[in-house]
PDB file of C-alpha atoms in Angstrom:
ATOM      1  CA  UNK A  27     -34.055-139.016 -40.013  1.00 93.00           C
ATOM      2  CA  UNK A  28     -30.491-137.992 -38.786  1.00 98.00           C
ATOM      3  CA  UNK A  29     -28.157-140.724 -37.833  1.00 98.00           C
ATOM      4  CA  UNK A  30     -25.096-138.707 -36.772  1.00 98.00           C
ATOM      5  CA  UNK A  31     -24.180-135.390 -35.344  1.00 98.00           C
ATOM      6  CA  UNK A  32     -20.518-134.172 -36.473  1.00 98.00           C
ATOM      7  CA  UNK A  33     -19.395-132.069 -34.146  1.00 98.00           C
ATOM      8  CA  UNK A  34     -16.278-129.454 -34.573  1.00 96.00           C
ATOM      9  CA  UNK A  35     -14.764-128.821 -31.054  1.00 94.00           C
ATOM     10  CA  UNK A  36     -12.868-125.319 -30.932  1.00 88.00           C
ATOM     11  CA  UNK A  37     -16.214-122.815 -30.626  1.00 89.00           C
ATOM     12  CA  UNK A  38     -18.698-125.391 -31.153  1.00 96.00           C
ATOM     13  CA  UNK A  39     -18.116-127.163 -28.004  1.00 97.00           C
ATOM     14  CA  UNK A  40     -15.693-125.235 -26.154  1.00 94.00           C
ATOM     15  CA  UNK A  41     -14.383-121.346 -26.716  1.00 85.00           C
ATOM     16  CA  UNK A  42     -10.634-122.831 -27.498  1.00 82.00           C
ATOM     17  CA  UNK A  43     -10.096-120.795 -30.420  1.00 73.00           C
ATOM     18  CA  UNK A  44      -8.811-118.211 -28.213  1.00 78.00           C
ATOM     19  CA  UNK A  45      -5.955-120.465 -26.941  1.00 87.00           C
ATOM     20  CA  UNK A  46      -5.099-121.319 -30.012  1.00 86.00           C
ATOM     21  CA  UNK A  47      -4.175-117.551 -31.325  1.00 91.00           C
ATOM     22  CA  UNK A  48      -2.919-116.520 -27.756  1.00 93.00           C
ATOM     23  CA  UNK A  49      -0.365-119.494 -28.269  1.00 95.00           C
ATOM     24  CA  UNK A  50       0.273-118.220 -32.029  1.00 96.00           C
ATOM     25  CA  UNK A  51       1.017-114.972 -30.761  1.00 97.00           C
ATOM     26  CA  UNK A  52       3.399-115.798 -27.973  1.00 97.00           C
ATOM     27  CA  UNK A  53       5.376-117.529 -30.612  1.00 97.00           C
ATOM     28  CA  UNK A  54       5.327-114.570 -32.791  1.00 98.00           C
ATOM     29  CA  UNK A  55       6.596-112.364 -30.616  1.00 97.00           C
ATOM     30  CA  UNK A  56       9.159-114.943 -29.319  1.00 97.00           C
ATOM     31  CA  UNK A  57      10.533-116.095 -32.712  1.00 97.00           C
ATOM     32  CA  UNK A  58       9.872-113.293 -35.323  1.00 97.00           C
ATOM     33  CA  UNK A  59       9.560-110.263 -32.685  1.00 97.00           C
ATOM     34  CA  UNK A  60       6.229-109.480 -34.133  1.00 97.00           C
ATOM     35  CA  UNK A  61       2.762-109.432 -33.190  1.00 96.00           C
ATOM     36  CA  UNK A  62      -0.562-110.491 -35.347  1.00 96.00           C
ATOM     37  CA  UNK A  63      -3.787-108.917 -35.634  1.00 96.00           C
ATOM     38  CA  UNK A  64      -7.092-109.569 -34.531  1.00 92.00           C
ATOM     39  CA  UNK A  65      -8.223-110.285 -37.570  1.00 90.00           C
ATOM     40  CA  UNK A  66      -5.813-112.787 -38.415  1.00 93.00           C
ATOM     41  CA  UNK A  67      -7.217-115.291 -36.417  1.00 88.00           C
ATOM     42  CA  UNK A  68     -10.584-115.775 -38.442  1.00 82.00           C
ATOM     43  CA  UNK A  69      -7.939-117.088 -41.052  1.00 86.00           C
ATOM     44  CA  UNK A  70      -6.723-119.489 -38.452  1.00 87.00           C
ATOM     45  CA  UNK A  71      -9.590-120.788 -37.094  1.00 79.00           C
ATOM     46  CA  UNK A  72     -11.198-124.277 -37.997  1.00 71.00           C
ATOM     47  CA  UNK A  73      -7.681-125.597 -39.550  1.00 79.00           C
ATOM     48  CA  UNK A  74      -5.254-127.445 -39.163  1.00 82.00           C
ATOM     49  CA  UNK A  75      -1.950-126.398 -37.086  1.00 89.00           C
ATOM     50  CA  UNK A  76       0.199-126.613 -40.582  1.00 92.00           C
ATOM     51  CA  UNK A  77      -2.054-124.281 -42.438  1.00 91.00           C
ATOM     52  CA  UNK A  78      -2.691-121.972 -39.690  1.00 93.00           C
ATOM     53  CA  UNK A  79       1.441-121.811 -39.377  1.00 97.00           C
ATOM     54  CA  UNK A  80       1.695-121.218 -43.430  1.00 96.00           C
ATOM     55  CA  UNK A  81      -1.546-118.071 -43.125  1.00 96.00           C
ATOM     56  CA  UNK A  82       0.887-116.647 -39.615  1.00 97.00           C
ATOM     57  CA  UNK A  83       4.609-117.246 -41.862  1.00 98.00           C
ATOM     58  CA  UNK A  84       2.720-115.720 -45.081  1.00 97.00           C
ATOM     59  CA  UNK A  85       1.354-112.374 -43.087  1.00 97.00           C
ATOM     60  CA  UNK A  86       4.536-111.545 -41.806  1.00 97.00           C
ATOM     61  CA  UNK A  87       6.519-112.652 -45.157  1.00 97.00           C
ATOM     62  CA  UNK A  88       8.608-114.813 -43.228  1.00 97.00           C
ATOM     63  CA  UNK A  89       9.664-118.414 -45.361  1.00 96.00           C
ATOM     64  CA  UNK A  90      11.494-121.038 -42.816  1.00 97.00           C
ATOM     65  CA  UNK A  91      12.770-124.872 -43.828  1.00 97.00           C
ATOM     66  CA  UNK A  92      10.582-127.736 -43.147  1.00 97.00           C
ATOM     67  CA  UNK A  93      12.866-128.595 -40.049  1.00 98.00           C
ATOM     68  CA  UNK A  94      11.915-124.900 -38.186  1.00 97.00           C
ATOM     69  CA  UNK A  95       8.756-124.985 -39.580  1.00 97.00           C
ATOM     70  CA  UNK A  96       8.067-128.379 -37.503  1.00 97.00           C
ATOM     71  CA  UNK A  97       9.541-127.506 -34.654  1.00 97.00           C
ATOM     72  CA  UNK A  98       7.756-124.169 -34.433  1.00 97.00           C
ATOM     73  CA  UNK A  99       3.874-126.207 -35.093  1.00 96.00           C
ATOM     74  CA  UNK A 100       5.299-128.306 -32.074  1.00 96.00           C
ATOM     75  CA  UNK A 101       6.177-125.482 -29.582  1.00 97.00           C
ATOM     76  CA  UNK A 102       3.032-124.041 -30.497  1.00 95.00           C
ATOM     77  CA  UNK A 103       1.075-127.054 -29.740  1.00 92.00           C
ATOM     78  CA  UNK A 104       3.164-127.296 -26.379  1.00 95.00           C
ATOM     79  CA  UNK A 105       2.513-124.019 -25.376  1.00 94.00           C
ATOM     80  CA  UNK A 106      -1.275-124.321 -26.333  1.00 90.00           C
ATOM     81  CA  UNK A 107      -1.833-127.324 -24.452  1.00 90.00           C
ATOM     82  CA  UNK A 108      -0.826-125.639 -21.188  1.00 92.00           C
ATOM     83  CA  UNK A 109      -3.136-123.019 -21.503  1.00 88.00           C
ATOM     84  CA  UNK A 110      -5.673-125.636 -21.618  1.00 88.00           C
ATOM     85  CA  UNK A 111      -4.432-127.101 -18.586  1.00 88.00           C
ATOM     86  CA  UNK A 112      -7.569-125.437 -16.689  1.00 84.00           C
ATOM     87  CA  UNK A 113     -10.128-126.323 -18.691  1.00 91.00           C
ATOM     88  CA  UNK A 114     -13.164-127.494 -17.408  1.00 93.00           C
ATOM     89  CA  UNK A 115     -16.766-128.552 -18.209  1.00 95.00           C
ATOM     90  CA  UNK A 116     -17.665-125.358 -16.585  1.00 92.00           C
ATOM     91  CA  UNK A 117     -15.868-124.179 -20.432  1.00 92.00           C
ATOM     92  CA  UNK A 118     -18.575-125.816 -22.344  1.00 96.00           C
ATOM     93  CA  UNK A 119     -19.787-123.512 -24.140  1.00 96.00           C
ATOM     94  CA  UNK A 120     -23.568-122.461 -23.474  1.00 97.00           C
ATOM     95  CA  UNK A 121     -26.324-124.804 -25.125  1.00 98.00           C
ATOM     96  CA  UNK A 122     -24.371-127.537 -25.555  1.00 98.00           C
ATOM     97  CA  UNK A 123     -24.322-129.823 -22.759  1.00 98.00           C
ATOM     98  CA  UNK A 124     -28.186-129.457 -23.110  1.00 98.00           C
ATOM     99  CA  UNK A 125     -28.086-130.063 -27.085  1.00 98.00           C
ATOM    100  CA  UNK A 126     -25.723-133.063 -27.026  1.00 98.00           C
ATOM    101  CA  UNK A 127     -28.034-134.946 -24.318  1.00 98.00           C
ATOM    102  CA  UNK A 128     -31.055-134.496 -26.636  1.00 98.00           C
ATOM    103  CA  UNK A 129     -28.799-136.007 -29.705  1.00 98.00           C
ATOM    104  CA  UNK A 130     -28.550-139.155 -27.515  1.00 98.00           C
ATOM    105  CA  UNK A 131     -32.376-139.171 -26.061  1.00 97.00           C
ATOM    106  CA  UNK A 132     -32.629-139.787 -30.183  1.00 97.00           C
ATOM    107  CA  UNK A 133     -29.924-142.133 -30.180  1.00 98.00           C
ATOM    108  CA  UNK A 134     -28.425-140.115 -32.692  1.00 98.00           C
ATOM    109  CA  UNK A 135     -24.710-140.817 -32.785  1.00 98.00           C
ATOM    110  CA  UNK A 136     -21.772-138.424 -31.874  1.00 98.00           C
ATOM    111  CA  UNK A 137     -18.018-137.867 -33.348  1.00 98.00           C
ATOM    112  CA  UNK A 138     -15.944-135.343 -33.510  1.00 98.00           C
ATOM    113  CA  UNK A 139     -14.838-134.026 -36.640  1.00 98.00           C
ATOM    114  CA  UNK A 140     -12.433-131.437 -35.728  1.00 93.00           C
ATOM    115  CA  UNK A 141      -8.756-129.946 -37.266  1.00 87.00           C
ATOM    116  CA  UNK A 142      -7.031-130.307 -33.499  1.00 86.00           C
ATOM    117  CA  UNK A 143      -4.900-133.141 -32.950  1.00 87.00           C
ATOM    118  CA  UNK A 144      -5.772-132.172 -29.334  1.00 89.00           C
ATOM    119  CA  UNK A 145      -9.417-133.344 -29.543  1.00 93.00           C
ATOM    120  CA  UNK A 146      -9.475-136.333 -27.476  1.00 95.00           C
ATOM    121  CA  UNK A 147      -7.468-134.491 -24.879  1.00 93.00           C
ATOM    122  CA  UNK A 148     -10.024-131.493 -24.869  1.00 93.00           C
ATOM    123  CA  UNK A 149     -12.912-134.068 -24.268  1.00 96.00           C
ATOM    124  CA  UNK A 150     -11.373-135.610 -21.785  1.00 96.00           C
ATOM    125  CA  UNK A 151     -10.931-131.759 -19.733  1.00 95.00           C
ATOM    126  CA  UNK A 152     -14.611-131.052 -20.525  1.00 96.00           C
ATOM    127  CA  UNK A 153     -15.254-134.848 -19.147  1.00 97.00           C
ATOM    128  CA  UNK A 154     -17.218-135.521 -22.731  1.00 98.00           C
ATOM    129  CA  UNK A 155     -15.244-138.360 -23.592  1.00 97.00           C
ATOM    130  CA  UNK A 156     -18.053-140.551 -22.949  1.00 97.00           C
ATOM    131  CA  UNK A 157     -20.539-138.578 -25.001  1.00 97.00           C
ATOM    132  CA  UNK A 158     -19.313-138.745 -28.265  1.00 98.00           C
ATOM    133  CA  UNK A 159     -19.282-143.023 -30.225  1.00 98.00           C
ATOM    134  CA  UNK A 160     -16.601-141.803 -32.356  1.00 98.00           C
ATOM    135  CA  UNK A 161     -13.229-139.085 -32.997  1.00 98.00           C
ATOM    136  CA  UNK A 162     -11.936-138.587 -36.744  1.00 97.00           C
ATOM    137  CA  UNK A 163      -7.841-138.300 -36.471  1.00 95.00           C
ATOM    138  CA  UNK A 164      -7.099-134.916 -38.301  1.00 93.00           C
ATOM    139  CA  UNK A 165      -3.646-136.989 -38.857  1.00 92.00           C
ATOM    140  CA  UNK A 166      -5.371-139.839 -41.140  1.00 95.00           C
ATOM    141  CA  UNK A 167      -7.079-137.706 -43.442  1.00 94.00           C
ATOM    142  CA  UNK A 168      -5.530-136.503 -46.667  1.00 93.00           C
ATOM    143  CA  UNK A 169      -6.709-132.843 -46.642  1.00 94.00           C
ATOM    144  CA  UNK A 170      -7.647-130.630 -44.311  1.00 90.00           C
ATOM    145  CA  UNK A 171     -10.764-128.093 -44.028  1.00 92.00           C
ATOM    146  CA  UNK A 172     -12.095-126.777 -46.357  1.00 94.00           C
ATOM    147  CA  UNK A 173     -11.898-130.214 -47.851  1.00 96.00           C
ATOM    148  CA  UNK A 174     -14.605-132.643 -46.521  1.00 98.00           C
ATOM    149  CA  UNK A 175     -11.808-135.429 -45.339  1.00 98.00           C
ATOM    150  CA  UNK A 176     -12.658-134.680 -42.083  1.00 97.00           C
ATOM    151  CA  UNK A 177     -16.334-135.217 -41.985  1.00 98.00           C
ATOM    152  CA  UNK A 178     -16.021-138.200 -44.310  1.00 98.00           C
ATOM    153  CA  UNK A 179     -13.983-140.118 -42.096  1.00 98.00           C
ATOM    154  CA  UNK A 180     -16.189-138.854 -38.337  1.00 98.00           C
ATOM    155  CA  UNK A 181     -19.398-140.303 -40.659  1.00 98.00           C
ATOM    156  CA  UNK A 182     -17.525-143.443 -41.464  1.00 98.00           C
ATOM    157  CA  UNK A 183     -16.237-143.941 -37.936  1.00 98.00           C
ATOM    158  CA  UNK A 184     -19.926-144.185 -37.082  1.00 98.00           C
ATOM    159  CA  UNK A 185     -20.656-146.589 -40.111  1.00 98.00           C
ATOM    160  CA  UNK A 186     -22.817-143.880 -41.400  1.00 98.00           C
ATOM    161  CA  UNK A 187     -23.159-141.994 -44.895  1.00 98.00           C
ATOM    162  CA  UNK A 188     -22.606-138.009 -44.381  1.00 98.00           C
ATOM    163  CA  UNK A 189     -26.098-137.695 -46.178  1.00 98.00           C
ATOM    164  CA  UNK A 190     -27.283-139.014 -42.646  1.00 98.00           C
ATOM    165  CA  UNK A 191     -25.658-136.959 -40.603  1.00 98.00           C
ATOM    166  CA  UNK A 192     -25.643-132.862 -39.551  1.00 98.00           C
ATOM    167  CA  UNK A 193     -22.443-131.075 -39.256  1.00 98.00           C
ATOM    168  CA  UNK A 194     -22.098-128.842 -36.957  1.00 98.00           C
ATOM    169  CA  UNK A 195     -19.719-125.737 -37.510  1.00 96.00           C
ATOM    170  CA  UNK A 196     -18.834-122.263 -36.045  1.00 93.00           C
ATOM    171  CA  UNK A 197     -15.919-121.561 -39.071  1.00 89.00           C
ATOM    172  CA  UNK A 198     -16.298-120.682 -42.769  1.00 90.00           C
ATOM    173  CA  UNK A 199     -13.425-123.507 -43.916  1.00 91.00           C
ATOM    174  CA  UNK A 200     -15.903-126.159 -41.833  1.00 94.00           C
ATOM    175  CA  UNK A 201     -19.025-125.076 -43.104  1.00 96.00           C
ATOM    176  CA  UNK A 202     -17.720-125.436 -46.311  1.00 96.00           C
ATOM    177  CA  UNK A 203     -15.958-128.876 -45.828  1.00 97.00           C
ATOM    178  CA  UNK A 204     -19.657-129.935 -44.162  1.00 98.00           C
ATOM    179  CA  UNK A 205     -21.371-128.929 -47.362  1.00 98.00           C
ATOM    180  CA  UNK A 206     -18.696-130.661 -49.767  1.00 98.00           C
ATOM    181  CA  UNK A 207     -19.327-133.449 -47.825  1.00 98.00           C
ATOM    182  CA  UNK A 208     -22.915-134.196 -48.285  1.00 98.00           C
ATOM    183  CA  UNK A 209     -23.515-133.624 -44.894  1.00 98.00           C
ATOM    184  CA  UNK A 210     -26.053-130.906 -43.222  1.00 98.00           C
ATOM    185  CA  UNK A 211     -24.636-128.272 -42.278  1.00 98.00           C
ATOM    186  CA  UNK A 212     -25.763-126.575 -38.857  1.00 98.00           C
ATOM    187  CA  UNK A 213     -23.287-123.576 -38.485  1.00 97.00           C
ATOM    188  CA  UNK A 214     -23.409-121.188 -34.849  1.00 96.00           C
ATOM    189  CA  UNK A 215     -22.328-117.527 -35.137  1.00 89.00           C
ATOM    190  CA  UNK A 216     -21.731-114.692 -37.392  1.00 79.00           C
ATOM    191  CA  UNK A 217     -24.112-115.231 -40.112  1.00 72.00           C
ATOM    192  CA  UNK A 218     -22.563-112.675 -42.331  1.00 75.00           C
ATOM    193  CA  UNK A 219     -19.441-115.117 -42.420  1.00 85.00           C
ATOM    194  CA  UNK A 220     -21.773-118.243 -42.841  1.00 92.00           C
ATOM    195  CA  UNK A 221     -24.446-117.916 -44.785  1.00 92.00           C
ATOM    196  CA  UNK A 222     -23.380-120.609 -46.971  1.00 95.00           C
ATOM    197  CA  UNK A 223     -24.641-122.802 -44.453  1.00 97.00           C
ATOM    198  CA  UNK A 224     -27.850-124.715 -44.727  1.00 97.00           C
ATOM    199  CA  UNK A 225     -29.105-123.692 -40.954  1.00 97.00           C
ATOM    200  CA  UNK A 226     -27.665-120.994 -38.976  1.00 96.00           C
ATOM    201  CA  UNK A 227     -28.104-120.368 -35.212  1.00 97.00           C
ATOM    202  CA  UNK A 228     -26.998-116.765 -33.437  1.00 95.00           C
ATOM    203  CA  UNK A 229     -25.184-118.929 -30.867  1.00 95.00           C
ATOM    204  CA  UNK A 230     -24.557-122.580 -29.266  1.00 97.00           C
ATOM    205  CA  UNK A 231     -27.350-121.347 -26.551  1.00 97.00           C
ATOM    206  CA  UNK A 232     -29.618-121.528 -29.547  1.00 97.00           C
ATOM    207  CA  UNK A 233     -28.983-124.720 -31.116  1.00 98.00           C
ATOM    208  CA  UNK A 234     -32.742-126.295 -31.172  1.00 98.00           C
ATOM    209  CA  UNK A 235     -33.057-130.198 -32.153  1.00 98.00           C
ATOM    210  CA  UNK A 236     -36.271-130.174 -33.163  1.00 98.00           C
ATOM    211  CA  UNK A 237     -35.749-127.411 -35.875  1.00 98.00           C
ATOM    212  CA  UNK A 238     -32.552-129.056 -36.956  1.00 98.00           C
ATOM    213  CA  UNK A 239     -34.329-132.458 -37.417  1.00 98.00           C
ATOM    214  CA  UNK A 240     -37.214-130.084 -39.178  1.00 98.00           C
ATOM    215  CA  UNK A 241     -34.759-128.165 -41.639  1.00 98.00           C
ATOM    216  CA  UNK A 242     -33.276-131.731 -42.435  1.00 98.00           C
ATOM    217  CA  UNK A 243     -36.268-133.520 -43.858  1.00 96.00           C
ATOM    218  CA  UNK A 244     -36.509-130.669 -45.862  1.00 96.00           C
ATOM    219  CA  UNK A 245     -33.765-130.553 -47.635  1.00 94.00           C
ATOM    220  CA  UNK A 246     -33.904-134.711 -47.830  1.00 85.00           C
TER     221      UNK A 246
END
């Protein structure tokens, strides 16, 4: 039976990816008087503010000192976090609210396993704070995704074993981290980009407990 859900937030919960690279851009522009790709930001998503600044500095062949290279994750961060500053559960993204309240009819437990330092904060504008038992710090863990730190320490912070848990995913670097950590992974959207996942749903709207818990025995 699954004991724990591990939830990543940006495009799993809410569609935050898209503040993210909006943010990355405006700092582009502002610093390096450049501008970044769509396709870039596939490459950003699902990690951690540091790596995403290292794939952004190694596209444009830029190298800066640790020093700048702080202080640019930090304005970054700044100007991110006031874009978010009208979020609202009204951003959830579709399926989820619905999904989440069936993982606690089973008294399955929540936490979120996600790269932003911001997740807490992003809860709290969705008002899901109270939903979820547990949040990993991205800060605590040694590695970031791909590496399964992440949803190593959101199963522990439930006092569970990833082998009794389901990850849930919307990036390739999660899906892999899920997988590397024993966990299950459930992964939503493009399924050319994640069909290294064990379970794939079109889109959040989709997510379905009951074949979830179904795939899971399975592959126990």
């Amino acid at each position: 039976m699954i004991k724990g859900a591990l939830f990543d937030l940006d495009g799993v919960i809410a569609d935050t990816s898209v503040y993210h690279f909006q943010a990355w851009r405006d700092l582009v522009a502002k610093h390096f008087n450049a501008t970044l790709p769509d396709d870039l930001e596939a490459k950003t998503k699902g990690v951690s503010r540091g790596d995403s600044l290292r794939v952004i500095l190694d596209y444009l062949g830029e190298t800066v000192d640790q020093v700048t290279f702080e202080a640019l994750a930090d304005e970054k961060n700044t100007a991110y976090i006031k874009l978010l500053d009208d979020l609202r559960p009204a951003n959830i993204l579709p399926g989820i609210t619905d999904f989440i309240a069936n993982l606690k009819a089973q008294n399955i437990k929540l936490a979120l396993a996600s790269a932003s330092l911001n997740g807490p904060y992003i809860l709290e504008k969705l008002a899901l704070s109270d939903a979820f038992d547990a949040v990993a710090n991205p800060a605590e863990v040694t590695s970031g995704k791909p590496a399964p730190d992440i949803f190593i320490a959101a199963a522990q912070a439930l006092n569970l074993e990833p082998q009794d848990c389901i990850g849930v995913e919307d990036a390739i670097a999660g899906v892999t981290a899920i997988n590397a950590s024993g966990a299950f992974s459930v992964a939503v959207g493009d399924a050319s980009d994640l069909s290294h996942a064990k379970l794939h749903f079109p889109s959040t709207a989709e997510l379905n407990l009951a074949t979830i818990q179904k795939a899971f025995e399975v592959a126990r």
